[in-house]
Coordinates of C-alpha atoms in Angstrom, one line a residue:
M255 CA -178.9 -156.3 106.1
R256 CA -178.4 -161.2 108.6
T257 CA -178.3 -158.8 106.6
P258 CA -181.1 -158.6 104.7
T259 CA -180.7 -158.8 104.6
S260 CA -181.0 -159.3 105.7
V261 CA -182.1 -155.5 106.8
G262 CA -178.5 -152.6 107.9
C263 CA -176.2 -149.4 110.2
A264 CA -174.1 -146.5 110.7
S265 CA -173.1 -143.8 113.0
I266 CA -171.0 -141.0 112.2
V267 CA -169.1 -138.8 114.4
L268 CA -167.1 -135.8 114.1
A269 CA -163.5 -136.8 114.4
L270 CA -160.4 -135.2 114.4
L271 CA -157.1 -134.7 113.4
L272 CA -155.2 -132.3 112.1
T273 CA -152.8 -130.4 110.2
A274 CA -151.8 -127.0 109.0
P275 CA -152.1 -126.3 105.2
G276 CA -149.6 -128.1 103.1
R277 CA -148.8 -130.8 105.7
A278 CA -149.6 -134.5 105.3
N279 CA -152.7 -135.8 107.1
I280 CA -150.9 -137.1 110.2
G281 CA -147.3 -136.3 109.5
P282 CA -144.8 -138.8 108.1
K283 CA -146.1 -141.8 110.0
W284 CA -149.8 -142.5 110.3
W285 CA -149.6 -145.8 112.2
G286 CA -148.6 -146.3 115.8
D287 CA -148.8 -143.2 117.9
R288 CA -151.2 -140.6 116.5
A289 CA -148.6 -137.8 116.6
A290 CA -149.7 -137.1 120.1
E291 CA -151.7 -133.8 119.7
P292 CA -154.1 -133.1 116.8
L293 CA -152.3 -130.2 115.1
G294 CA -154.4 -127.1 114.5
L295 CA -157.2 -128.1 116.8
K296 CA -156.0 -127.3 120.3
D297 CA -157.3 -123.7 120.1
V298 CA -160.7 -124.8 118.6
A299 CA -163.5 -125.7 121.0
I300 CA -166.8 -127.5 120.4
T301 CA -169.1 -125.3 122.6
R302 CA -172.2 -127.4 121.9
E303 CA -173.2 -130.3 119.7
T304 CA -176.8 -131.0 118.7
L305 CA -177.4 -134.5 117.5
T306 CA -180.6 -135.6 115.9
I307 CA -181.2 -139.2 114.8
D308 CA -184.3 -140.2 113.0
L309 CA -185.0 -144.0 113.3
R310 CA -188.5 -143.8 111.9
P311 CA -187.5 -145.0 108.4
L312 CA -186.5 -148.4 110.0
A313 CA -190.3 -149.2 110.1
D314 CA -190.1 -149.5 106.3
V315 CA -186.6 -151.1 106.4
Q316 CA -185.1 -147.9 105.0
P317 CA -181.8 -146.1 106.1
L318 CA -182.1 -143.9 109.1
K319 CA -181.2 -140.2 109.0
V320 CA -178.6 -138.3 111.1
E321 CA -178.0 -134.6 111.6
A322 CA -175.0 -133.4 113.7
I323 CA -174.5 -129.7 114.3
Y324 CA -171.3 -128.5 116.0
H325 CA -171.0 -125.0 117.4
L326 CA -167.3 -124.1 117.1
N327 CA -165.2 -121.4 118.7
N328 CA -161.8 -120.8 117.2
A329 CA -159.7 -118.8 119.7
G330 CA -156.8 -118.5 117.2
P331 CA -156.4 -117.0 113.7
A332 CA -158.1 -118.3 110.6
R333 CA -156.8 -121.7 109.5
T334 CA -157.4 -124.5 107.0
I335 CA -157.5 -127.9 108.6
E336 CA -158.6 -131.4 107.5
L337 CA -161.3 -133.0 109.6
F338 CA -162.6 -136.6 109.6
F339 CA -166.0 -138.0 110.1
L340 CA -165.8 -141.5 111.6
T341 CA -168.6 -143.9 111.0
G342 CA -169.5 -146.7 113.4
V343 CA -170.9 -148.8 110.6
S344 CA -171.1 -149.0 106.8
G345 CA -173.9 -148.0 104.4
V346 CA -173.4 -144.2 104.7
R347 CA -175.2 -142.3 101.9
D348 CA -176.0 -138.7 100.9
F349 CA -173.3 -137.3 103.2
M350 CA -173.2 -133.5 103.2
V351 CA -171.2 -131.2 105.4
R352 CA -171.4 -127.4 105.7
L353 CA -169.6 -124.6 107.4
D354 CA -172.2 -122.1 108.2
D355 CA -174.1 -122.0 104.9
R356 CA -171.3 -123.1 102.6
L357 CA -171.3 -126.7 101.3
L358 CA -167.9 -128.4 101.7
E359 CA -166.5 -131.1 99.5
S360 CA -165.9 -134.5 101.2
R361 CA -164.3 -137.8 100.2
E362 CA -164.1 -141.3 101.6
L363 CA -160.6 -142.3 102.9
P364 CA -159.1 -145.7 101.9
R365 CA -158.4 -147.8 104.9
K366 CA -154.6 -147.5 104.7
K367 CA -155.0 -143.7 105.2
W368 CA -157.2 -144.0 108.3
P369 CA -156.0 -142.2 111.4
G370 CA -155.0 -144.7 114.1
T371 CA -153.0 -147.9 114.1
E372 CA -151.7 -149.9 111.2
D373 CA -154.6 -152.3 111.0
E374 CA -157.6 -150.4 112.5
L375 CA -158.8 -147.3 114.2
P376 CA -158.2 -146.8 117.9
L377 CA -160.2 -149.1 120.1
N378 CA -162.4 -146.4 121.6
W379 CA -163.2 -145.1 118.1
Q380 CA -164.8 -148.5 117.2
P381 CA -168.3 -149.7 118.1
P382 CA -168.3 -151.4 121.5
A383 CA -168.2 -155.1 121.9
D384 CA -171.4 -155.0 123.9
M385 CA -174.3 -153.1 122.4
P386 CA -177.5 -152.6 124.3
G387 CA -180.4 -154.8 123.2
I388 CA -184.1 -154.6 124.1
D389 CA -184.0 -157.6 126.4
S390 CA -180.5 -157.0 127.7
D391 CA -178.4 -154.0 128.4
N392 CA -175.3 -155.8 127.2
S393 CA -175.5 -158.2 124.2
R394 CA -172.6 -159.3 122.0
S395 CA -173.0 -157.4 118.8
H396 CA -172.4 -158.3 115.2
I397 CA -171.2 -154.7 114.7
Y398 CA -168.2 -155.5 116.8
R399 CA -167.4 -158.5 114.7
R400 CA -167.3 -156.4 111.5
P401 CA -165.1 -153.4 112.4
G402 CA -163.6 -153.3 108.9
E403 CA -166.9 -152.1 107.5
Q404 CA -166.5 -148.7 109.2
V405 CA -166.2 -145.7 106.8
V406 CA -164.0 -142.6 107.3
L407 CA -164.9 -139.4 105.4
A408 CA -162.5 -136.5 105.2
F409 CA -162.9 -132.9 104.2
F410 CA -161.0 -129.6 104.4
V411 CA -162.4 -126.6 106.1
E412 CA -161.3 -123.0 106.2
L413 CA -162.1 -122.2 109.8
P414 CA -162.5 -118.4 110.5
P415 CA -161.6 -116.9 113.9
G416 CA -164.4 -116.8 116.4
R417 CA -167.6 -118.7 116.3
S418 CA -168.9 -120.8 113.4
V419 CA -171.3 -123.7 112.8
L420 CA -170.3 -127.0 111.3
S421 CA -173.1 -129.3 110.3
A422 CA -173.3 -132.8 108.8
H423 CA -176.3 -134.6 107.3
Y424 CA -176.4 -138.2 106.0
S425 CA -178.4 -141.4 105.9
A426 CA -177.1 -144.8 107.1
K427 CA -178.1 -148.4 107.7
A428 CA -178.6 -150.0 111.0
Y429 CA -177.4 -153.5 112.0
G430 CA -179.9 -156.2 112.8
E431 CA -179.3 -158.3 115.9
D432 CA -181.2 -161.4 117.0
E433 CA -182.4 -161.6 120.6
D434 CA -184.4 -164.8 120.3
Y435 CA -187.5 -162.7 119.4
P436 CA -189.5 -162.8 116.2
T437 CA -188.7 -159.3 115.2
V438 CA -185.2 -157.9 114.7
T439 CA -183.4 -155.6 117.1
W440 CA -181.9 -152.7 115.1
Q441 CA -178.6 -151.4 116.6
F442 CA -176.9 -148.1 115.7
P443 CA -173.7 -146.9 117.3
Y444 CA -172.8 -143.2 117.1
I445 CA -169.1 -142.8 117.9
L446 CA -168.4 -139.8 120.2
A447 CA -164.8 -140.4 121.3
P448 CA -163.1 -138.4 118.5
A449 CA -164.6 -135.2 119.8
R450 CA -162.2 -135.5 122.8
E451 CA -159.4 -134.5 120.4
W452 CA -160.6 -130.9 120.2
G453 CA -159.5 -128.2 122.6
S454 CA -162.6 -128.7 124.7
F455 CA -166.1 -130.0 124.4
G456 CA -169.2 -128.3 125.9
E457 CA -172.8 -129.5 125.9
L458 CA -174.4 -132.4 124.0
D459 CA -178.1 -132.4 123.1
V460 CA -179.5 -135.6 121.7
T461 CA -182.9 -136.2 120.1
V462 CA -183.9 -139.6 118.7
Y463 CA -187.1 -140.1 116.8
L464 CA -188.6 -143.6 117.1
P465 CA -191.1 -145.5 115.0
E466 CA -194.5 -145.5 116.5
A467 CA -194.9 -147.7 119.6
W468 CA -191.5 -149.4 119.1
Q469 CA -189.4 -150.6 122.0
A470 CA -186.1 -148.8 122.6
N471 CA -183.0 -148.8 124.7
S472 CA -179.8 -146.7 124.8
N473 CA -176.4 -146.4 126.4
P474 CA -176.0 -143.8 127.9
A475 CA -179.6 -143.7 128.9
L476 CA -182.0 -141.2 127.3
E477 CA -185.4 -140.1 128.6
R478 CA -188.4 -141.1 126.6
E479 CA -191.5 -139.0 125.8
G480 CA -193.9 -140.8 123.5
G481 CA -192.0 -141.6 120.3
V482 CA -188.9 -139.4 121.1
L483 CA -185.8 -140.0 123.2
H484 CA -184.1 -136.9 124.7
G485 CA -180.8 -136.4 126.4
H486 CA -178.8 -133.4 127.6
F487 CA -175.2 -133.8 128.8
A488 CA -172.8 -131.2 130.2
T489 CA -169.9 -133.0 128.5
L490 CA -169.3 -136.2 126.5
P491 CA -171.1 -139.0 128.4
A492 CA -169.3 -141.9 126.7
D493 CA -167.1 -142.9 123.8
C494 CA -170.2 -144.1 121.9
L495 CA -173.9 -143.4 121.9
A496 CA -175.5 -146.9 121.3
L497 CA -179.1 -147.2 120.3
A498 CA -181.4 -150.3 120.0
V499 CA -185.0 -150.3 118.8
R500 CA -187.4 -153.1 117.9
Q501 CA -191.0 -153.5 116.6
P502 CA -192.9 -155.3 119.4
M503 CA -195.1 -158.4 118.7
G504 CA -198.3 -156.8 119.9
P505 CA -201.7 -158.5 120.0
E506 CA -202.6 -157.4 116.5
L507 CA -199.4 -158.6 114.9
Q508 CA -199.5 -161.9 116.9
Q509 CA -203.0 -162.6 115.7
K510 CA -202.2 -161.8 112.2
M511 CA -199.2 -164.1 112.4
Q512 CA -201.2 -167.0 113.8
Q513 CA -203.9 -166.6 111.1
T514 CA -201.3 -166.6 108.4
V515 CA -199.5 -169.6 109.8
W516 CA -202.8 -171.6 110.0
A517 CA -203.9 -170.5 106.6
Y518 CA -200.7 -171.6 105.0
V519 CA -200.5 -174.8 107.0
G520 CA -204.0 -175.6 105.7
L521 CA -202.7 -174.9 102.1
Y522 CA -199.7 -177.1 102.8
A523 CA -201.9 -180.0 104.0
F524 CA -204.2 -179.5 101.0
M525 CA -201.2 -179.9 98.7
V526 CA -200.1 -183.1 100.5
I527 CA -203.5 -184.7 100.2
S528 CA -204.4 -183.4 96.7
G529 CA -201.0 -184.5 95.4
S530 CA -201.6 -188.1 96.3
V531 CA -205.2 -188.0 94.9
L532 CA -203.9 -186.4 91.7
C533 CA -201.2 -189.0 91.2
W534 CA -203.8 -191.8 91.5
W535 CA -206.3 -190.2 89.1
A536 CA -203.6 -189.1 86.7
G537 CA -202.4 -192.8 86.5
R538 CA -206.0 -193.8 85.9
L539 CA -206.6 -191.3 83.2
L540 CA -203.3 -192.1 81.4
G541 CA -204.1 -195.8 81.6
W542 CA -207.5 -195.2 80.1
I543 CA -206.0 -193.1 77.2
L544 CA -203.2 -195.5 76.5
A545 CA -205.5 -198.5 76.6
R546 CA -206.9 -197.4 73.3
M547 CA -203.4 -197.9 71.9
T548 CA -201.6 -201.2 71.4
S549 CA -200.7 -203.0 74.6
S550 CA -197.0 -202.8 73.9
C551 CA -197.1 -199.1 73.5
S552 CA -199.2 -198.8 76.7
S553 CA -196.6 -200.7 78.6
L554 CA -193.8 -198.5 77.3
W555 CA -195.6 -195.3 78.3
G556 CA -196.5 -196.5 81.7
V557 CA -193.1 -196.3 83.4
P558 CA -192.1 -192.7 82.5
S559 CA -195.6 -191.5 83.3
A560 CA -195.4 -193.2 86.7
L561 CA -192.1 -191.3 87.3
L562 CA -193.2 -187.9 86.1
M563 CA -196.2 -187.4 88.4
P564 CA -194.2 -188.1 91.7
V565 CA -191.6 -185.6 90.6
G566 CA -194.3 -183.0 89.9
W567 CA -195.8 -183.7 93.3
A568 CA -192.5 -183.3 95.1
A569 CA -191.9 -180.0 93.3
A570 CA -195.4 -178.8 94.3
L571 CA -194.6 -179.6 98.0
L572 CA -191.3 -177.7 97.8
E573 CA -193.1 -174.7 96.3
S574 CA -195.8 -174.9 99.0
R575 CA -193.1 -174.7 101.6
Q576 CA -191.8 -171.6 99.9
L577 CA -195.2 -170.0 99.8
V578 CA -195.7 -170.7 103.5
W579 CA -192.3 -169.1 104.3
E580 CA -193.0 -166.0 102.1
G581 CA -196.4 -165.6 103.6
I582 CA -195.0 -165.6 107.2
L583 CA -192.3 -163.1 106.2
G584 CA -194.9 -160.9 104.5
V585 CA -196.6 -160.4 107.9
L586 CA -193.4 -159.2 109.5
A587 CA -192.7 -157.0 106.4
G588 CA -188.9 -157.1 106.6
Q589 CA -188.7 -156.9 110.4
E590 CA -187.9 -160.6 111.0
A591 CA -184.9 -161.4 113.2
P592 CA -181.8 -162.6 111.5
Y593 CA -182.2 -166.2 112.8
F594 CA -186.0 -166.1 112.6
H595 CA -185.9 -169.0 110.0
E596 CA -184.7 -171.3 112.7
R597 CA -188.1 -171.2 114.4
F598 CA -189.4 -173.0 111.3
F599 CA -186.8 -175.6 111.1
L600 CA -189.4 -178.4 111.4
L601 CA -191.2 -176.9 108.4
G602 CA -188.1 -177.4 106.3
L603 CA -187.3 -180.8 107.7
G604 CA -190.9 -182.0 107.4
T605 CA -191.0 -180.8 103.7
L606 CA -187.8 -182.8 103.1
W607 CA -189.3 -186.0 104.5
L608 CA -192.5 -185.5 102.6
I609 CA -190.6 -185.1 99.4
V610 CA -188.6 -188.3 100.1
L611 CA -191.9 -190.1 100.8
A612 CA -193.7 -188.5 97.9
L613 CA -191.4 -189.9 95.3
P614 CA -192.0 -193.6 96.0
L615 CA -195.6 -193.1 97.1
G616 CA -196.4 -191.1 94.1
F617 CA -194.8 -193.8 91.9
V618 CA -196.9 -196.5 93.6
L619 CA -200.1 -194.5 93.3
T620 CA -199.6 -193.4 89.7
S621 CA -198.5 -196.8 88.5
G622 CA -201.3 -198.5 90.5
G623 CA -203.9 -196.3 88.9
F624 CA -202.3 -196.8 85.5
R625 CA -202.4 -200.6 85.8
L626 CA -205.9 -200.6 87.1
S627 CA -207.2 -198.7 84.1
L628 CA -205.3 -201.0 81.8
Q629 CA -206.8 -204.1 83.5
R630 CA -210.3 -202.7 83.4
S631 CA -209.9 -201.7 79.8
Q632 CA -208.5 -205.2 79.0
R633 CA -211.5 -206.9 80.7
R634 CA -213.9 -204.7 78.8
K635 CA -212.2 -205.6 75.6
T636 CA -212.3 -209.3 76.4
A637 CA -216.0 -209.0 77.4
R638 CA -216.8 -207.3 74.1
T639 CA -214.9 -209.9 72.1
I640 CA -216.9 -212.7 73.9
D641 CA -220.2 -210.9 73.3
K642 CA -219.4 -210.5 69.6
A643 CA -218.4 -214.2 69.3
A644 CA -221.6 -215.3 71.0
A645 CA -223.7 -213.0 68.8
S646 CA -222.1 -214.4 65.6
V647 CA -222.9 -218.1 66.5

């Protein structure tokens, strides 16, 4: 998912081309021109497409679900053709395609066999450079910078004369985009352009289910009713249906975030203060214990002990920083924006400086407590020796 995650991601569209039985996928040359006309499809029309996209699983950072139903009309005789489903992104799973009620076998095409140019698919078959966001209708998208992640699935279909229904079901990931907002903007492109390769295209009905109370935007625009987006188009409205959704930072989530931040900042401050106190008293305790040994042994043990405690304090500070970060991410439950960590840059920088200071300060505190215990023990021993000498006189 950055993604991650990263939580990301796909759109899949009925695409196109070609060929009568026994012929190669696009003829003897698959790059350059696309053999002009898609053989075997000029007499086949898509009278209506019903597209349903369920984005509700994104609330749990799970793959979204897509169902595309194509009502076909074959004006010619029965024929066997190969069709392609083109994905706008990667992460496609559980792909199933049916003609009427019969399940068809599908396979993923290696990149070198994709229809299109030598290096990539036709430009209008790729996700657009500018995807809609929540705060902007045109935002530069990470999807466009990763066109090689697209997936092309192929399957053969025995198309009968007259009317039939072709349906596809699959789950896919969405891409996470950062709009300088705490929560991620999920983007999902559904490529429509390949449908232009058919004899004709009729109506398009689009239904998009949204997570509860989430913000949403789309291009072309869809009408919203509660948690559902609807669209009806007399023909293909664009080369791509681009969707963007985001969990808003409502009052409840903001309050929970503030409470979590202050709670963990308090824990962090406690670790800073308690670490210094612990270094001091650990040195005192160690000095008291070693004072009962020979003075030479006590001196030898003093240096490593004075080094060990500051290292432990620095490690505790680093772990506290990790606990703070995990606690904050726990509030967002996987919905954090890809660059959300940059908002806490000072936390990481402050931890680094505290660790740098903790090492010498911890050494001074531990060794100081250690020496103080030794000195006090030595004075007590001297006093007891004097008292014994006085008593014996």
